Every structure is written in structure tokens, then in C-alpha cells.
Amino acid sequence: MLVKMRNPKREIEVDGDRTVNHLLDALDLVRESHLVICNGTLVPGDARLAHDDTVEIRPVISGGA
Amino acid sequence: SKCRSCKAPAVIDLPRHNANFCAEHLLQLCRRQMSKAIDDYDMFGPDDRILVAVSGGKDSLAVWDMLIEAGYRADGLYVGLGIGDYSDESTEHVTAFAADRGLHLITVDLRDTFGYDIPTAARATKRAPCSACGMSKRHLFDQAAIDGGYDVVVTGHNLDDEAAVLLGNVLHWDIEYLARQLPVLPAQHGFPRKAKPLVRLTERETAAWCLLRGIDYLVEECPIAAGNRHLHHKDVLNAIERESPSTKSAFYLNFIDNMAPLLAEQSAAASGDLRRCVRCGAPTTGETCAFCRLVDTASAHDPVPVELVLGKRGR
Amino acid sequence: SKCRSCKAPAVIDLPRHNANFCAEHLLQLCRRQMSKAIDDYDMFGPDDRILVAVSGGKDSLAVWDMLIEAGYRADGLYVGLGIGDYSDESTEHVTAFAADRGLHLITVDLRDTFGYDIPTAARATKRAPCSACGMSKRHLFDQAAIDGGYDVVVTGHNLDDEAAVLLGNVLHWDIEYLARQLPVLPAQHGFPRKAKPLVRLTERETAAWCLLRGIDYLVEECPIAAGNRHLHHKDVLNAIERESPSTKSAFYLNFIDNMAPLLAEQSAAASGDLRRCVRCGAPTTGETCAFCRLVDTASAHDPVPVELVLGKRGR
Ligand SMILES: [Zn+2]
Ligand SMILES: [Zn+2]
Ligand SMILES: [Zn+2]
Ligand SMILES: [Zn+2]
């Protein structure tokens, strides 16, 4: 599947079907700091991602204070 | 997985509530948490005129959207900081948001109005960029609220922001800072009332609000803030949260409930002698306020491009 | 690298002091930090009779060694917890330490004296093992101090221990727990005075003390405690310390200086009504104290080997 990531902006290919949580773990990303959007729709941690999906992992941590 | 409320397919899992939610019930959760914060902390009422400080990021656009949706009278204030492409894109997101919804947006550009920008201010004052930025924004929010007759300035600070600041304050136990870390500060000494209606929502929830409401916010973060201590404290709290969900909200909300009352007695005494800045009229302890002194120093300096301050982070 | 004090080859780097030290000057630093804690917090004087709670680990043997070296009158108290091989080895380390130095050691074995051990107590009470263990030790330390006419009970708690407990308390803002987290607690309500002379030393420093002084402590940690929340909080603080050295000591020491006085007023009111346990005479709010009730429950249960409670951690 095609995975779009940020900071820096980039796209990577990840093999195989897997759940959202599994994808985050595989990329060493913290669930609390990200939303996952599959083919334009927000999806929860146990959603299954298929090989031909386009996935965006969007960080939600903002820096100002 | 299914929504806790209606059993429809879920779009998000919220470990701190140990539940999943569909789009509609996630939005409902956000509405309820904001309304609970506004009521519990007595932030403002339906007749108050609200000035929302907007940056183009998810939190400030979410709070403006939520306030308008809830029927509040809320205008926006945007400060152009001159942080290269980041500020240009921020401006586009904020103006498009306001225009699409027919909302009133006040814009102040630091370079146009005061002759400096944040990268130049950082270089000219030899201080951390985040310090010049925070000080400039606070001053302009206050001034715009007083000048425009607004009852309250609202910012988009969320639970993660407040918990991270609280962690920083707790690590050094500066009682003055701790005493001032409240979800609402009353108008006093010439400063307007200030409120943070999103303190009961995590940034994951405010981002989800924006996504589900179709709000086109600027996802990219300020390039200068990247890697600062505030962000490190957020990582630390998220590591704790992963081990024991809902600790982050307990940390912030129990502080407000259990500790803030104890500290209030302390800080009441310490407000000191304030007079009016001879230049701008803002409350200050000296002759001229810190903002007017920053303007003098920064506007006299040659413009500095943002790339030159990226090595000097706001640590 | 070279020792900051004498330029001899260093044996340890201490990022929080931003310096390296040779063996002799590391020992000197430890002596000075202990002596500063004893003086600043008015823990005890040269004529006081001290009872040191020893476990066989680095901290308790270090504090006993340091107190004796500094000329204090300190005996040891060891409680046999019955935690399998770990307790057997602990006993050997403690008895060898005392015998080698001709020090007086009091030993209480839970199984021999009260008919239970910690794994059995955990199973019988269905509570976390660390809770039964902590309660048993506190009770026996107090009782031995009162019975033996000691002026103060000393424990080996170091800066990392205290900072981790403080972080846990701060994450939930339990004001009662916070108010009681002091380096010295006065004798009151039938409890003996308690002091923690190593609160200004990190566990890396107390371990170095033992190594350099040739103290053969038990390096292995309690197998039941492994992975508990207290240890996770230590990891969190070490992550913060790595980003900004000396934050850990500022966190604990500024709490004691800035915050504890504010909290003291709170806790003074809350000490409640205490009477004497009808069985053992210890201060208690009920008829029988919590320890005597634990003894009843745990001694009636068939012995449980430690392996069976390792799945149930003290979380
Ligand atoms: Zn639903
Ligand atoms: Zn001014
Ligand atoms: Zn030396
Ligand atoms: Zn008793």
C-alpha cells in the first residue's frame, strides 16, 4: 500500500494487508500522536488496510504553547 | 470496531475513553467536552463577544468552528508572523476558512504594521524565536481585544498543550507559573479575560474534528518550533499515556481541581504594581512595555530570512 | 577524562554536575550530599540512635556504610520476605556485610515470626505483591524502632526513587500523598521519626559508592517488582534527564523547597483520629491494624511459591 507521511513529507510503500495499529507499530509511530486516513476516510486502530489502499498517516502534535 | 454509542462502524479509537466512535458521536463528544469546559470553568456566555486567536492550525480553526456551530459570537484574529512559507500558507488557510463561512477575521501583519518579523526579532534580541513569537502574539491578542471591545480572548490550546506546559512547570516547581496555568484567566490589570475551551480535548480529537468537518487546516507545523522542549514533554506524556491510558487528562484536570485552588491564594498577593506603557497603553511594570521594546530592537535590524534561525531552536 | 577536583584520571561522568570525578572525589561528593541532606532537613544528630532498614541492595547498604563512616550510631534491620532465591541471596549479602564490619543487625523473618511470606500474602489478599510487601516492611520498621528505643528509622531511598514516586503522585495530584512525600517525617501519633539521607544522590551514585568501597551488594532486583509502574516512571524521568541534565534533581529538590511548605498547612489538619491496635499496639484507625489483619489472612493460606505471583506484577 502507498503510505503518505509528514515531517518531512514523503511517500513509502508498505507490503501486505495489516491493521492500522500494526502499521503504526511497524513504523514505530505512537497512536496518541497520529490519525490514520484510508482512501480519504478516518479509520480506527483495528481497521484492516488492504494492499491497494492509499493511506495517510497524519501527525497531530502541534508545537506552539 | 463499532461506535460505543450507536454501534455503527467506528472511525476512531480513543484509548482514554476505552471506546471507539463513529463520526457523528466523535463530533458529539467534542461538543460536549468543549461545553463542559466552558460551563465548569465559567469561561463566557452566549452574549459575550469572543475574539479567537487563529493560526491556521487544527486547534484554533477547530475552536472557532465549534464556537460558531454552538451559536457563540466569535470573530477571528490572525497575526502574520513572517515565518517564510509557513506563514504564507497559514494566511491562506485562515483567510479561506473565514471567507468560506462568512466569518469576520481581523489580520495584523508584524512586518507591515510594526516593521519586523519573528526570525528578525529572534536574531535582533538574541533570544529563542518562540519567546519573541509568544510575546508578540500575547500582546497583539490583548490589544485587539481591548481595542475591539471583546469580552474574552479565546485560544485553541488543547489538553496535550496544557499538560505539556504543566509538566514543564512541575519539573521546576515555579509556583508563580503554576498558579497562572488556568483554563480561564479573569480580566484584570488592563488585560482582557482569556479562555481555553479545548482543554478537555486531546490534539488527536481536535484533528479528528477538523477532518470530519472538512476543515482544511495547515498540517505542517511551525518550522522554528520543531524539536523544542514543549514537544519533548508531549512525547513524554504520550509515553506515560500508552502505559496507562487517561493519565494525561487526570494529570491536567486533577491539577485544576485539586491544586489550583491551593495556589490561587499564593498568587493573589503577587500581581505587583502595573502602570500603562507610555507608547501603547498596555499594562507594564516599566515605562515602556516589553512589546514596544521588542519593536524598537527588531524593526531596527535588517530582515533575517527564516532559514537562518532554524539552527537556533526554541529550547 | 580527568577529575574535576584533582585532575587525576576519572572513574565516572556525572552529566547533572557536568563533570567527571576520580574515585576519591566521587566518594567525597557522596559524603557531602548525604551530610547536606541530613543538615538541611534536620534529619538526626550524632547522638541519635539510628535503625537502618537494609535489604541487601546498593542503596540500603550504602547508607548504612556512609552513616557508620561518618560516625553515626547505626544498627541494621533486615526483614526476610520469603521471595524465593532473591530473599535467600539478600539475607547472605546483608549478614556478610554486617559481620565483616562488626555491625549490629536485627533480623525478622516473616515466615518464622508471622507464618507468611510475600508471595503467599499477595495471593491470599488478591492484592499487588508490592502493596503487601511495603505494608509489612513499614510496620516492622516502625515496631522495631519503637521496641528498640531508636530515635529514627533510616531508609536508603535515593533521588531516583523519590523523583519517581513524586512523578506518580503529581500525575494524579493526590494532595495527601504529595504532602507526605518529605525527606524526613517527624515522630508523631506513635510512629517513629523517618529519614532518607540519600535523597540528594542518584542511584548511579549510590551504586558507584558501593563499587568503590568494595561493598558486595545484591545486584539482582526483586523479581516481583520488575516492570512495575514505579520503574516505568524512572524510565520517563531518565528520558527527561537525558534531554536536559539535572532536571531530575530540580524536580525533587524544588518540590521540597517550594511546594512542600504550601502543602504542609494542608496535611496538618488531616492526621485524623488514631488509636492503638488491640493486638500489636501499633497506631491504627480501626480496632485491629492493617498489618495484624494481613497476618491473619496470609498465615491462614497455604504457602505459595514466588513463581506463581510473577505474572501478577505490582502495577
Ligand atoms: Zn455512533
Ligand atoms: Zn507598549
Ligand atoms: Zn579527584
Ligand atoms: Zn496490629
Coordinates of C-alpha atoms in Angstrom, one line a residue, chain B residues 10-312:
Chain B
A10 CA -16.2 3.4 14.1
V11 CA -13.8 5.9 12.6
I12 CA -11.6 6.5 15.7
D13 CA -10.4 4.6 18.8
L14 CA -9.9 6.7 22.0
P15 CA -7.9 4.6 24.5
R16 CA -8.5 7.2 27.3
H17 CA -12.3 6.5 27.0
N18 CA -11.6 2.9 26.3
A19 CA -14.0 3.1 23.4
N20 CA -14.4 3.7 19.6
F21 CA -16.7 6.2 18.0
C22 CA -18.4 6.9 14.6
A23 CA -18.0 10.3 13.0
E24 CA -21.2 11.7 14.5
H25 CA -20.5 10.5 18.0
L26 CA -16.9 11.7 17.9
L27 CA -18.2 15.2 17.0
Q28 CA -20.8 14.9 19.8
L29 CA -18.0 14.0 22.3
C30 CA -16.0 17.1 21.2
R31 CA -19.0 19.4 21.5
R32 CA -19.8 18.0 25.0
Q33 CA -16.2 18.3 26.2
M34 CA -16.0 21.9 25.0
S35 CA -19.3 22.8 26.5
K36 CA -18.3 21.2 29.8
A37 CA -15.1 23.2 29.9
I38 CA -16.9 26.4 29.2
D39 CA -19.5 25.7 31.9
D40 CA -17.3 24.2 34.6
Y41 CA -14.7 27.0 34.4
D42 CA -17.3 29.7 33.7
M43 CA -15.4 30.9 30.6
F44 CA -18.1 33.0 28.8
G45 CA -21.7 33.2 28.0
P46 CA -23.9 33.4 24.8
D47 CA -23.9 37.2 24.8
D48 CA -20.1 37.6 25.2
R49 CA -18.2 38.9 22.2
I50 CA -15.3 36.4 21.6
L51 CA -12.1 37.0 19.8
V52 CA -10.5 33.8 18.7
A53 CA -6.7 33.8 18.1
V54 CA -6.3 31.8 14.9
S55 CA -3.1 30.4 13.4
G56 CA -4.4 28.2 10.6
G57 CA -3.5 25.1 12.5
K58 CA -6.1 22.5 13.6
D59 CA -6.7 23.7 17.2
S60 CA -7.5 27.3 16.5
L61 CA -9.7 26.6 13.5
A62 CA -11.5 23.8 15.4
V63 CA -12.3 26.1 18.3
W64 CA -13.6 28.8 16.1
D65 CA -15.7 26.3 14.1
M66 CA -17.1 24.7 17.3
L67 CA -17.9 28.1 18.9
I68 CA -19.8 29.3 15.8
E69 CA -21.6 26.0 15.5
A70 CA -22.6 26.3 19.2
G71 CA -24.1 29.7 18.5
Y72 CA -21.4 31.9 20.1
R73 CA -20.5 35.3 18.7
A74 CA -16.9 34.8 17.7
D75 CA -14.6 36.8 15.4
G76 CA -11.1 35.7 14.4
L77 CA -7.7 37.4 14.9
Y78 CA -4.7 36.4 12.8
V79 CA -1.2 37.6 13.3
G80 CA 1.2 37.4 10.3
L81 CA 4.5 36.3 11.9
G82 CA 6.6 36.4 8.7
I83 CA 8.0 32.9 9.2
G84 CA 8.7 32.3 5.5
D85 CA 6.5 29.8 3.5
Y86 CA 4.9 28.6 6.8
S87 CA 3.3 32.0 7.4
D88 CA 2.3 32.4 3.8
E89 CA 0.4 29.1 3.9
S90 CA -1.1 29.9 7.3
T91 CA -2.5 33.1 5.9
E92 CA -4.1 31.2 3.0
H93 CA -5.7 28.6 5.3
V94 CA -7.1 31.2 7.7
T95 CA -8.5 33.6 5.1
A96 CA -10.1 30.7 3.2
F97 CA -11.7 29.3 6.3
A98 CA -13.2 32.7 7.3
A99 CA -14.3 33.6 3.7
D100 CA -16.0 30.2 3.1
R101 CA -18.0 30.6 6.3
G102 CA -18.6 34.4 6.1
L103 CA -16.8 35.0 9.4
H104 CA -15.2 38.2 10.5
L105 CA -11.4 38.0 10.5
I106 CA -9.0 40.7 11.8
T107 CA -5.5 40.5 10.5
V108 CA -2.4 42.1 11.9
D109 CA 0.9 41.7 10.0
L110 CA 4.0 42.2 12.1
R111 CA 6.2 43.3 9.2
D112 CA 3.6 45.7 7.7
T113 CA 2.4 47.2 11.0
F114 CA 5.5 47.1 13.2
G115 CA 8.4 46.7 10.8
Y116 CA 9.7 43.3 11.9
D117 CA 9.0 39.5 11.7
I118 CA 9.8 36.7 14.1
P119 CA 13.0 35.4 12.5
T120 CA 14.4 39.0 12.6
A121 CA 13.1 39.5 16.2
A122 CA 14.9 36.3 17.3
R123 CA 18.1 37.4 15.7
A124 CA 17.9 41.0 16.9
T125 CA 17.1 40.1 20.5
K126 CA 19.4 37.1 20.6
R127 CA 16.6 35.2 22.3
A128 CA 14.8 32.0 21.4
P129 CA 12.4 32.6 18.5
C130 CA 9.5 31.0 20.4
S131 CA 9.9 33.6 23.1
A132 CA 9.7 36.6 20.8
C133 CA 6.7 34.9 19.0
G134 CA 4.8 34.2 22.1
M135 CA 5.3 37.6 23.5
S136 CA 4.3 39.4 20.2
K137 CA 1.1 37.3 19.9
R138 CA 0.0 37.7 23.5
H139 CA 0.4 41.5 23.2
L140 CA -1.5 41.8 20.0
F141 CA -4.3 39.5 21.1
D142 CA -4.7 41.6 24.3
Q143 CA -4.6 44.9 22.4
A144 CA -7.0 43.8 19.7
A145 CA -9.5 42.5 22.3
I146 CA -9.4 45.8 24.3
D147 CA -9.5 48.0 21.2
G148 CA -12.3 45.9 19.6
G149 CA -14.4 45.8 22.8
Y150 CA -14.3 42.0 23.0
D151 CA -15.2 40.3 26.3
V152 CA -12.8 37.5 26.0
V153 CA -9.8 36.2 24.0
V154 CA -10.0 32.5 23.2
T155 CA -7.1 30.3 22.1
G156 CA -7.1 26.8 20.8
H157 CA -4.9 25.3 23.5
N158 CA -5.8 21.6 23.9
L159 CA -5.2 19.0 26.6
D160 CA -1.9 18.0 25.2
D161 CA -0.7 21.6 25.1
E162 CA -1.7 22.3 28.7
A163 CA -0.5 19.0 30.1
A164 CA 2.9 19.6 28.4
V165 CA 3.2 23.1 29.8
L166 CA 2.1 21.8 33.2
L167 CA 4.8 19.1 33.1
G168 CA 7.4 21.7 32.3
N169 CA 6.2 23.9 35.2
V170 CA 6.1 20.9 37.6
L171 CA 9.6 19.8 36.7
H172 CA 10.9 23.0 38.1
W173 CA 8.1 23.9 40.6
D174 CA 7.9 27.5 39.8
I175 CA 4.9 28.4 41.9
E176 CA 4.2 31.6 40.1
Y177 CA 3.9 29.8 36.7
L178 CA 1.9 27.0 38.2
A179 CA -0.5 29.4 39.8
R180 CA -1.2 31.1 36.5
Q181 CA -1.8 27.9 34.5
L182 CA -5.6 28.0 34.5
P183 CA -8.2 27.3 31.7
V184 CA -9.6 30.8 32.2
L185 CA -8.0 34.0 33.5
P186 CA -10.2 36.8 34.5
A187 CA -9.8 40.3 33.0
Q188 CA -7.6 42.2 35.4
H189 CA -4.9 44.9 35.5
G190 CA -5.9 46.0 32.0
F191 CA -5.6 42.5 30.4
P192 CA -8.7 41.0 28.8
R193 CA -10.3 37.8 30.0
K194 CA -8.6 34.7 28.4
A195 CA -10.1 31.3 27.9
K196 CA -9.1 27.9 26.5
P197 CA -12.3 26.0 25.7
L198 CA -10.5 22.9 24.2
V199 CA -8.6 22.0 27.4
R200 CA -10.7 18.8 27.7
L201 CA -9.8 17.6 24.2
T202 CA -6.6 15.9 23.1
E203 CA -5.0 17.1 19.9
R204 CA -5.9 13.8 18.3
E205 CA -9.5 14.7 18.9
T206 CA -9.2 18.3 17.6
A207 CA -7.5 17.0 14.5
A208 CA -10.3 14.4 14.0
W209 CA -12.9 17.2 14.5
C210 CA -11.2 19.2 11.6
L211 CA -11.1 16.1 9.4
L212 CA -14.7 15.1 9.9
R213 CA -15.9 18.7 9.5
G214 CA -13.9 19.2 6.3
I215 CA -11.7 22.0 7.8
D216 CA -8.7 22.5 5.6
Y217 CA -6.1 23.4 8.2
L218 CA -2.4 23.7 7.8
V219 CA -1.0 20.3 8.8
E220 CA 2.6 21.5 8.7
E221 CA 4.0 22.8 12.0
C222 CA 6.0 25.9 12.6
P223 CA 9.5 25.0 11.4
I224 CA 11.1 27.0 14.2
A225 CA 9.2 25.2 17.0
A226 CA 10.3 21.8 15.7
G227 CA 12.2 19.9 18.4
N228 CA 11.6 22.3 21.2
R229 CA 11.3 21.2 24.8
H230 CA 7.5 21.6 24.8
L231 CA 7.3 18.9 22.1
H232 CA 9.6 16.6 24.1
H233 CA 7.3 17.0 27.1
K234 CA 4.4 15.9 24.8
D235 CA 6.3 12.8 23.8
V236 CA 7.0 12.0 27.5
L237 CA 3.3 12.3 28.4
N238 CA 2.3 10.2 25.4
A239 CA 4.7 7.5 26.6
I240 CA 3.1 7.6 30.0
E241 CA -0.4 7.6 28.4
R242 CA 0.5 4.5 26.4
E243 CA 1.4 2.6 29.6
S244 CA -1.7 3.9 31.4
P245 CA -4.5 5.5 29.4
S246 CA -6.2 8.6 30.7
T247 CA -3.3 9.6 32.9
K248 CA -2.7 12.7 30.8
S249 CA -6.2 14.0 31.4
A250 CA -6.0 13.1 35.1
F251 CA -2.7 15.0 35.3
Y252 CA -4.1 18.2 33.9
L253 CA -7.7 18.1 35.2
N254 CA -6.8 17.0 38.7
F255 CA -4.3 19.8 38.9
I256 CA -7.0 22.2 38.1
D257 CA -9.4 20.7 40.6
N258 CA -7.1 19.8 43.5
M259 CA -4.1 22.0 43.2
A260 CA -5.1 25.3 41.5
P261 CA -7.3 26.3 44.5
L262 CA -4.3 25.9 46.8
L263 CA -2.1 28.0 44.5
A264 CA -4.7 30.7 44.0
E265 CA -4.1 32.0 47.5
Q266 CA -0.4 32.3 46.7
S267 CA -0.7 34.2 43.5
A268 CA -3.3 36.7 44.6
A269 CA -0.6 38.6 46.5
A270 CA 1.9 38.6 43.7
S271 CA 0.3 40.7 41.0
G272 CA 2.6 43.7 41.7
D273 CA 2.4 47.3 40.6
L274 CA 1.3 47.8 37.0
R275 CA 1.1 51.1 35.0
R276 CA 0.4 51.9 31.4
C277 CA 3.0 51.8 28.7
V278 CA 3.8 55.4 27.6
R279 CA 3.8 54.2 24.0
C280 CA 0.9 51.8 23.5
G281 CA -1.0 51.9 26.8
A282 CA -0.6 48.2 27.6
P283 CA -0.1 47.3 31.3
T284 CA 3.6 47.1 32.2
T285 CA 5.8 47.3 35.2
G286 CA 8.3 49.7 33.5
E287 CA 8.0 52.9 31.5
T288 CA 7.7 51.2 28.1
C289 CA 6.2 47.7 27.8
A290 CA 8.3 44.6 26.7
F291 CA 6.5 44.6 23.3
C292 CA 7.3 48.2 22.5
R293 CA 10.9 47.5 23.4
L294 CA 10.9 44.4 21.1
V295 CA 9.5 46.5 18.3
D296 CA 12.3 49.1 18.7
T297 CA 15.0 46.4 18.7
A298 CA 13.6 44.2 15.9
S299 CA 12.5 46.9 13.5
A300 CA 15.9 48.5 13.6
H301 CA 17.5 45.2 12.4
D302 CA 18.0 44.1 8.8
P303 CA 15.4 41.5 7.8
V304 CA 16.6 37.9 8.6
P305 CA 15.3 35.0 6.5
V306 CA 13.7 32.1 8.5
E307 CA 16.4 29.6 7.3
L308 CA 19.0 31.5 9.4
V309 CA 17.2 30.9 12.7
L310 CA 16.3 27.2 12.1
G311 CA 19.5 26.1 13.8
K312 CA 18.6 28.1 16.9

